[in-house]
């Protein structure tokens, strides 16, 4: 949410790393305080623990929004265009793989210790990893910009952003791709509910679904990275949009006639693939599209404009309550087809 005002305020800055460094300190402090609250409040004061978690995790997340423009602009400056696919692809591949291993570690800790010790240990490990991640990026040597940027008022930059959206057809088209393909989250949480209520799966199958989703996320990144480097980011977005059509098609087919559970598992494989491809393709396409002098404005404007799509899951829940799985996933399918057309 904060990316547009941040972009407007900092677009004239000579370098973006100082902003990232300040937000890194803010986020590190918030996560450490969140971890400490587990031990301070323990199970003696659950209300205090819950409130402190929400406050500190909100600060940590908002810090990520504040740093988003700076991070993306620095990546654009330091990673050559023909290597950005590899950069984001390997980042997601290795991060996703380690996330899968982390899931096994979390399971062992949760089984071995009681609350709140188990969460305290998990948060402490996460704190160390996050501190390393945040502060290692602070040591990047950010190149000086080729062009000197003129300082403008908030109103001037906002108007310029609106003008970019109106006049830059490719930027506007990328916005619609992000909206339509990103709308797969409309039905995202309810595939598992369908499997539980309609297919009557065992609770343990949820872990299998997660494995399929992580596999789709991790393995597809190898393809997305290669295509981004050697073919085009447009192709990455197009193939991601085709991936987004598969999950609602499989679920709707299950409504018509029961399918093997293994086929249902591939819903989650393609959800992971869609998420990975959209993230990598849209980011790299935007960096290729945006002129250097206006790059922070392009980044902040796009991310803020598409931000409300994160609430589509709430809308999906309301639709499901008022209608049925058939209506919800026909709508998801329709929007996914619009994603293919816009891509």
CSV table of C-alpha atoms in Angstrom, one decimal:
chain,number,residue,atom,x,y,z
A,1,UNK,CA,0.0,0.0,0.0
A,2,UNK,CA,2.7,2.6,0.8
A,3,UNK,CA,4.5,2.2,-2.5
A,4,UNK,CA,2.9,5.0,-4.5
A,5,UNK,CA,3.5,7.8,-1.9
A,6,UNK,CA,7.1,6.5,-1.4
A,7,UNK,CA,7.7,6.6,-5.1
A,8,UNK,CA,6.3,10.1,-5.4
A,9,UNK,CA,8.4,11.4,-2.5
A,10,UNK,CA,11.7,9.6,-3.4
A,11,UNK,CA,11.7,9.5,-7.2
A,12,UNK,CA,14.2,12.4,-7.4
A,13,UNK,CA,16.7,10.8,-5.0
A,14,UNK,CA,20.2,10.2,-6.2
A,15,UNK,CA,20.2,6.7,-4.6
A,16,UNK,CA,17.5,4.5,-3.2
A,17,UNK,CA,19.7,2.4,-0.9
A,18,UNK,CA,19.5,4.8,2.1
A,19,UNK,CA,15.7,4.4,2.1
A,20,UNK,CA,16.1,0.6,2.0
A,21,UNK,CA,18.6,0.6,4.8
A,22,UNK,CA,16.3,2.6,7.1
A,23,UNK,CA,13.4,0.3,6.4
A,24,UNK,CA,15.7,-2.7,7.0
A,25,UNK,CA,16.3,-1.4,10.6
A,26,UNK,CA,12.6,-0.8,11.1
A,27,UNK,CA,11.7,-4.3,9.9
A,28,UNK,CA,14.4,-6.0,11.9
A,29,UNK,CA,13.4,-4.2,15.1
A,30,UNK,CA,9.7,-5.1,14.5
A,31,UNK,CA,10.4,-8.8,13.9
A,32,UNK,CA,12.8,-9.0,17.0
A,33,UNK,CA,10.1,-7.3,19.1
A,34,UNK,CA,7.5,-9.7,17.8
A,35,UNK,CA,9.7,-12.7,18.7
A,36,UNK,CA,10.5,-11.2,22.1
A,37,UNK,CA,6.8,-10.8,22.8
A,38,UNK,CA,6.3,-14.6,22.6
A,39,UNK,CA,8.6,-15.1,25.5
A,40,UNK,CA,7.5,-12.0,27.5
A,41,UNK,CA,3.7,-12.7,27.3
A,42,UNK,CA,4.0,-16.4,27.0
A,43,UNK,CA,0.7,-18.2,27.6
A,44,UNK,CA,0.0,-16.1,30.7
A,45,UNK,CA,-1.4,-13.1,28.7
A,46,UNK,CA,-2.8,-14.3,25.4
A,47,UNK,CA,-4.5,-11.0,24.7
A,48,UNK,CA,-1.2,-9.1,25.0
A,49,UNK,CA,0.5,-11.7,22.9
A,50,UNK,CA,-2.1,-11.4,20.1
A,51,UNK,CA,-2.1,-7.6,20.1
A,52,UNK,CA,1.7,-7.4,20.1
A,53,UNK,CA,1.9,-9.9,17.2
A,54,UNK,CA,-0.5,-7.9,15.1
A,55,UNK,CA,1.2,-4.6,15.8
A,56,UNK,CA,4.8,-5.7,15.2
A,57,UNK,CA,3.9,-7.9,12.2
A,58,UNK,CA,2.0,-5.0,10.7
A,59,UNK,CA,5.0,-2.7,11.1
A,60,UNK,CA,7.2,-5.4,9.5
A,61,UNK,CA,4.9,-5.8,6.6
A,62,UNK,CA,4.4,-2.0,6.0
A,63,UNK,CA,8.2,-1.7,6.1
A,64,UNK,CA,8.3,-4.2,3.2
A,65,UNK,CA,5.9,-1.9,1.3
A,66,UNK,CA,8.1,1.1,2.1
A,67,UNK,CA,11.2,-0.7,0.8
A,68,UNK,CA,9.6,-2.3,-2.3
A,69,UNK,CA,10.2,0.6,-4.7
A,70,UNK,CA,13.8,1.0,-3.5
A,71,UNK,CA,14.5,-2.8,-3.7
A,72,UNK,CA,13.1,-3.1,-7.3
A,73,UNK,CA,14.9,0.0,-8.5
A,74,UNK,CA,18.2,-1.2,-7.1
A,75,UNK,CA,17.7,-4.6,-8.8
A,76,UNK,CA,17.1,-2.8,-12.1
A,77,UNK,CA,20.4,-0.8,-11.6
A,78,UNK,CA,22.6,-3.7,-10.6
A,79,UNK,CA,21.2,-6.7,-12.6
A,80,UNK,CA,21.6,-6.5,-16.5
A,81,UNK,CA,18.3,-7.0,-18.3
A,82,UNK,CA,19.4,-10.3,-19.8
A,83,UNK,CA,20.1,-11.7,-16.4
A,84,UNK,CA,17.0,-10.6,-14.4
A,85,UNK,CA,15.2,-13.7,-15.4
A,86,UNK,CA,18.0,-15.8,-13.9
A,87,UNK,CA,18.1,-13.6,-10.8
A,88,UNK,CA,14.4,-13.8,-9.9
A,89,UNK,CA,14.1,-17.4,-11.1
A,90,UNK,CA,16.9,-18.6,-8.9
A,91,UNK,CA,15.9,-16.4,-6.0
A,92,UNK,CA,12.4,-18.0,-6.1
A,93,UNK,CA,13.7,-21.5,-6.8
A,94,UNK,CA,16.2,-21.5,-3.9
A,95,UNK,CA,13.9,-19.7,-1.6
A,96,UNK,CA,11.0,-22.0,-2.4
A,97,UNK,CA,13.2,-25.1,-1.9
A,98,UNK,CA,14.5,-23.9,1.4
A,99,UNK,CA,10.9,-23.0,2.4
A,100,UNK,CA,9.9,-26.7,1.7
A,101,UNK,CA,12.8,-27.8,4.0
A,102,UNK,CA,11.8,-25.2,6.5
A,103,UNK,CA,8.3,-26.8,6.6
A,104,UNK,CA,9.9,-30.1,7.8
A,105,UNK,CA,11.9,-28.2,10.5
A,106,UNK,CA,8.7,-26.4,11.7
A,107,UNK,CA,6.9,-29.8,11.9
A,108,UNK,CA,9.6,-31.3,14.1
A,109,UNK,CA,9.7,-28.2,16.4
A,110,UNK,CA,5.9,-28.1,16.7
A,111,UNK,CA,5.9,-31.8,17.6
A,112,UNK,CA,8.8,-31.6,20.1
A,113,UNK,CA,7.7,-28.5,22.1
A,114,UNK,CA,4.5,-27.1,23.6
A,115,UNK,CA,3.2,-23.6,23.1
A,116,UNK,CA,4.6,-21.0,23.4
A,117,UNK,CA,8.1,-22.5,23.3
A,118,UNK,CA,7.7,-24.0,19.9
A,119,UNK,CA,6.6,-20.6,18.3
A,120,UNK,CA,9.4,-18.8,20.2
A,121,UNK,CA,12.0,-21.2,18.7
A,122,UNK,CA,10.6,-20.9,15.2
A,123,UNK,CA,10.4,-17.1,15.4
A,124,UNK,CA,13.9,-16.9,16.7
A,125,UNK,CA,15.3,-18.9,13.8
A,126,UNK,CA,13.3,-16.8,11.4
A,127,UNK,CA,14.7,-13.6,13.1
A,128,UNK,CA,18.3,-14.7,12.4
A,129,UNK,CA,17.5,-15.5,8.7
A,130,UNK,CA,15.6,-12.3,8.2
A,131,UNK,CA,18.4,-10.2,9.8
A,132,UNK,CA,20.9,-11.8,7.4
A,133,UNK,CA,18.7,-11.2,4.4
A,134,UNK,CA,17.8,-7.6,5.2
A,135,UNK,CA,21.3,-6.4,6.1
A,136,UNK,CA,23.2,-8.3,3.4
A,137,UNK,CA,21.2,-6.3,0.8
A,138,UNK,CA,22.3,-3.1,2.6
A,139,UNK,CA,25.9,-3.8,1.4
A,140,UNK,CA,25.0,-3.8,-2.3
A,141,UNK,CA,27.0,-1.1,-4.2
A,142,UNK,CA,24.2,0.9,-5.9
A,143,UNK,CA,25.4,2.6,-9.1
A,144,UNK,CA,24.8,6.3,-9.5
A,145,UNK,CA,22.0,7.1,-11.9
A,146,UNK,CA,22.9,8.2,-15.4
A,147,UNK,CA,20.4,11.0,-15.3
A,148,UNK,CA,19.9,13.6,-12.6
A,149,UNK,CA,16.3,13.8,-11.5
A,150,UNK,CA,14.5,17.0,-10.8
A,151,UNK,CA,12.7,17.3,-7.5
A,152,UNK,CA,9.0,17.6,-7.9
A,153,UNK,CA,6.1,18.1,-5.5
A,154,UNK,CA,3.8,15.2,-4.5
A,155,UNK,CA,1.0,16.7,-6.6
A,156,UNK,CA,3.2,17.0,-9.7
A,157,UNK,CA,4.5,13.4,-9.4
A,158,UNK,CA,1.0,12.1,-8.8
A,159,UNK,CA,-0.3,13.9,-11.9
A,160,UNK,CA,2.7,12.5,-13.9
A,161,UNK,CA,1.8,9.0,-12.7
A,162,UNK,CA,-1.8,9.5,-13.9
A,163,UNK,CA,-0.5,10.8,-17.2
A,164,UNK,CA,1.8,7.7,-17.6
A,165,UNK,CA,-1.2,5.4,-17.0
A,166,UNK,CA,-3.3,7.3,-19.5
A,167,UNK,CA,-0.6,7.7,-22.3
A,168,UNK,CA,1.6,4.6,-21.9
A,169,UNK,CA,-0.4,1.9,-23.6
A,170,UNK,CA,2.0,-0.9,-22.6
A,171,UNK,CA,2.0,0.2,-19.0
A,172,UNK,CA,-1.8,0.3,-18.9
A,173,UNK,CA,-1.9,-3.2,-20.6
A,174,UNK,CA,0.5,-4.6,-18.0
A,175,UNK,CA,-1.9,-3.3,-15.3
A,176,UNK,CA,-4.8,-5.2,-16.8
A,177,UNK,CA,-2.7,-8.4,-17.1
A,178,UNK,CA,-1.7,-8.0,-13.4
A,179,UNK,CA,-5.4,-7.5,-12.4
A,180,UNK,CA,-6.9,-10.3,-14.5
A,181,UNK,CA,-4.2,-13.0,-14.0
A,182,UNK,CA,-3.8,-12.0,-10.4
A,183,UNK,CA,-7.5,-12.5,-9.8
A,184,UNK,CA,-6.8,-16.2,-9.4
A,185,UNK,CA,-6.7,-15.4,-5.7
A,186,UNK,CA,-10.5,-14.9,-5.9
A,187,UNK,CA,-10.9,-18.7,-5.6
A,188,UNK,CA,-7.5,-19.5,-4.1
A,189,UNK,CA,-8.5,-20.4,-0.5
A,190,UNK,CA,-11.6,-22.4,-1.4
A,191,UNK,CA,-10.1,-25.3,-3.4
A,192,UNK,CA,-9.2,-27.0,-0.1
A,193,UNK,CA,-12.7,-26.4,1.2
A,194,UNK,CA,-14.2,-27.9,-1.9
A,195,UNK,CA,-11.9,-31.0,-1.5
A,196,UNK,CA,-12.9,-31.3,2.2
A,197,UNK,CA,-16.7,-30.8,1.7
A,198,UNK,CA,-17.3,-32.3,-1.7
A,199,UNK,CA,-14.5,-34.8,-2.2
A,200,UNK,CA,-14.4,-35.8,1.5
A,201,UNK,CA,-10.6,-35.9,1.6
A,202,UNK,CA,-8.6,-36.7,4.8
A,203,UNK,CA,-7.0,-33.7,6.6
A,204,UNK,CA,-3.6,-35.1,5.8
A,205,UNK,CA,-4.2,-34.5,2.1
A,206,UNK,CA,-3.8,-30.7,2.7
A,207,UNK,CA,0.0,-31.4,3.2
A,208,UNK,CA,0.0,-33.2,-0.2
A,209,UNK,CA,-1.7,-30.2,-1.8
A,210,UNK,CA,1.0,-27.9,-0.3
A,211,UNK,CA,3.7,-30.1,-1.7
A,212,UNK,CA,2.2,-29.9,-5.2
A,213,UNK,CA,1.9,-26.1,-4.9
A,214,UNK,CA,5.5,-25.7,-3.8
A,215,UNK,CA,6.6,-28.0,-6.6
A,216,UNK,CA,4.8,-25.9,-9.1
A,217,UNK,CA,6.2,-22.7,-7.7
A,218,UNK,CA,9.8,-24.0,-7.5
A,219,UNK,CA,10.0,-26.0,-10.8
A,220,UNK,CA,8.2,-23.4,-12.9
A,221,UNK,CA,10.7,-20.8,-11.9
A,222,UNK,CA,13.4,-22.6,-13.8
A,223,UNK,CA,11.3,-22.3,-17.0
A,224,UNK,CA,10.2,-18.7,-16.2
A,225,UNK,CA,13.8,-17.6,-15.6
A,226,UNK,CA,15.0,-19.1,-18.9
A,227,UNK,CA,12.2,-17.6,-20.9
A,228,UNK,CA,12.6,-14.2,-19.4
A,229,UNK,CA,16.3,-14.2,-20.3
A,230,UNK,CA,16.2,-15.8,-23.7
A,231,UNK,CA,12.7,-15.3,-25.2
A,232,UNK,CA,10.6,-12.5,-23.6
A,233,UNK,CA,8.7,-11.5,-20.4
A,234,UNK,CA,5.6,-11.3,-22.5
A,235,UNK,CA,5.8,-15.0,-23.1
A,236,UNK,CA,6.2,-15.6,-19.4
A,237,UNK,CA,3.0,-13.6,-18.7
A,238,UNK,CA,1.1,-15.4,-21.5
A,239,UNK,CA,2.1,-18.9,-20.2
A,240,UNK,CA,1.3,-17.8,-16.6
A,241,UNK,CA,-2.2,-16.7,-17.8
A,242,UNK,CA,-2.7,-20.2,-19.4
A,243,UNK,CA,-1.7,-21.8,-16.1
A,244,UNK,CA,-4.3,-19.7,-14.2
A,245,UNK,CA,-7.1,-21.3,-16.3
A,246,UNK,CA,-6.2,-24.9,-15.4
A,247,UNK,CA,-7.3,-24.9,-11.6
A,248,UNK,CA,-10.9,-23.6,-12.2
A,249,UNK,CA,-11.2,-26.0,-15.1
A,250,UNK,CA,-10.2,-29.0,-13.0
A,251,UNK,CA,-12.6,-28.0,-10.2
A,252,UNK,CA,-15.5,-27.5,-12.5
A,253,UNK,CA,-14.8,-30.8,-14.2
A,254,UNK,CA,-15.0,-32.4,-10.7
A,255,UNK,CA,-18.5,-30.9,-10.2
A,256,UNK,CA,-19.6,-32.5,-13.5
A,257,UNK,CA,-18.0,-35.9,-12.8
A,258,UNK,CA,-15.6,-37.2,-10.1
A,259,UNK,CA,-12.0,-37.2,-11.2
A,260,UNK,CA,-9.0,-39.0,-9.6
A,261,UNK,CA,-7.6,-37.2,-6.6
A,262,UNK,CA,-4.2,-37.0,-8.2
A,263,UNK,CA,-5.6,-34.9,-11.0
A,264,UNK,CA,-7.2,-32.6,-8.4
A,265,UNK,CA,-3.7,-32.2,-6.8
A,266,UNK,CA,-2.5,-30.5,-10.0
A,267,UNK,CA,-4.8,-27.6,-9.2
A,268,UNK,CA,-2.2,-26.6,-6.6
A,269,UNK,CA,0.8,-27.2,-9.0
A,270,UNK,CA,-0.7,-24.7,-11.4
A,271,UNK,CA,-1.6,-22.3,-8.7
A,272,UNK,CA,2.1,-22.2,-7.7
A,273,UNK,CA,3.2,-21.9,-11.3
A,274,UNK,CA,0.8,-19.0,-11.9
A,275,UNK,CA,2.0,-17.1,-8.8
A,276,UNK,CA,5.6,-17.6,-9.7
A,277,UNK,CA,5.2,-16.6,-13.4
A,278,UNK,CA,3.1,-13.6,-12.7
A,279,UNK,CA,5.6,-12.3,-10.1
A,280,UNK,CA,8.7,-12.8,-12.3
A,281,UNK,CA,7.2,-11.8,-15.6
A,282,UNK,CA,5.4,-8.7,-14.5
A,283,UNK,CA,8.3,-7.4,-12.5
A,284,UNK,CA,10.8,-7.9,-15.3
A,285,UNK,CA,8.4,-6.5,-18.0
A,286,UNK,CA,7.9,-3.4,-15.9
A,287,UNK,CA,11.7,-2.9,-15.4
A,288,UNK,CA,12.2,-3.3,-19.2
A,289,UNK,CA,9.3,-0.9,-19.9
A,290,UNK,CA,10.1,1.9,-17.4
A,291,UNK,CA,12.5,4.7,-18.4
A,292,UNK,CA,15.3,5.0,-15.8
A,293,UNK,CA,14.3,8.6,-14.7
A,294,UNK,CA,10.7,7.5,-14.0
A,295,UNK,CA,11.3,3.9,-12.8
A,296,UNK,CA,10.4,4.5,-9.1
A,297,UNK,CA,7.2,6.1,-10.2
A,298,UNK,CA,6.3,3.3,-12.6
A,299,UNK,CA,7.0,0.7,-9.9
A,300,UNK,CA,5.1,2.5,-7.1
A,301,UNK,CA,2.1,3.3,-9.3
A,302,UNK,CA,1.6,-0.2,-10.7
A,303,UNK,CA,2.0,-1.9,-7.3
A,304,UNK,CA,-0.4,0.5,-5.6
A,305,UNK,CA,-3.0,0.2,-8.4
A,306,UNK,CA,-3.0,-3.6,-8.3
A,307,UNK,CA,-2.8,-3.7,-4.5
A,308,UNK,CA,-6.5,-4.0,-3.9
A,309,UNK,CA,-6.5,-7.4,-5.7
A,310,UNK,CA,-5.1,-9.0,-2.5
A,311,UNK,CA,-8.6,-8.6,-1.0
A,312,UNK,CA,-10.3,-10.6,-3.7
A,313,UNK,CA,-10.3,-13.7,-1.5
A,314,UNK,CA,-12.8,-11.9,0.8
A,315,UNK,CA,-15.0,-11.2,-2.2
A,316,UNK,CA,-14.7,-14.9,-3.2
A,317,UNK,CA,-15.8,-15.9,0.2
A,318,UNK,CA,-18.9,-13.7,0.0
A,319,UNK,CA,-19.7,-15.1,-3.5
A,320,UNK,CA,-19.4,-18.7,-2.2
A,321,UNK,CA,-21.6,-17.9,0.8
A,322,UNK,CA,-24.3,-16.4,-1.4
A,323,UNK,CA,-24.1,-18.8,-4.3
A,324,UNK,CA,-22.2,-22.0,-4.9
A,325,UNK,CA,-18.8,-23.5,-6.0
A,326,UNK,CA,-20.1,-23.6,-9.6
A,327,UNK,CA,-20.8,-19.9,-9.7
A,328,UNK,CA,-17.6,-18.9,-8.0
A,329,UNK,CA,-15.3,-20.9,-10.2
A,330,UNK,CA,-17.2,-20.0,-13.4
A,331,UNK,CA,-16.4,-16.4,-12.5
A,332,UNK,CA,-12.7,-17.3,-11.8
A,333,UNK,CA,-12.5,-19.1,-15.2
A,334,UNK,CA,-14.0,-16.1,-17.0
A,335,UNK,CA,-11.5,-13.7,-15.4
A,336,UNK,CA,-8.6,-16.1,-16.2
A,337,UNK,CA,-9.7,-16.1,-19.9
A,338,UNK,CA,-9.6,-12.4,-19.8
A,339,UNK,CA,-6.1,-12.7,-18.5
A,340,UNK,CA,-5.1,-14.8,-21.5
A,341,UNK,CA,-6.6,-12.1,-23.9
A,342,UNK,CA,-4.9,-9.2,-22.1
A,343,UNK,CA,-1.6,-11.1,-22.0
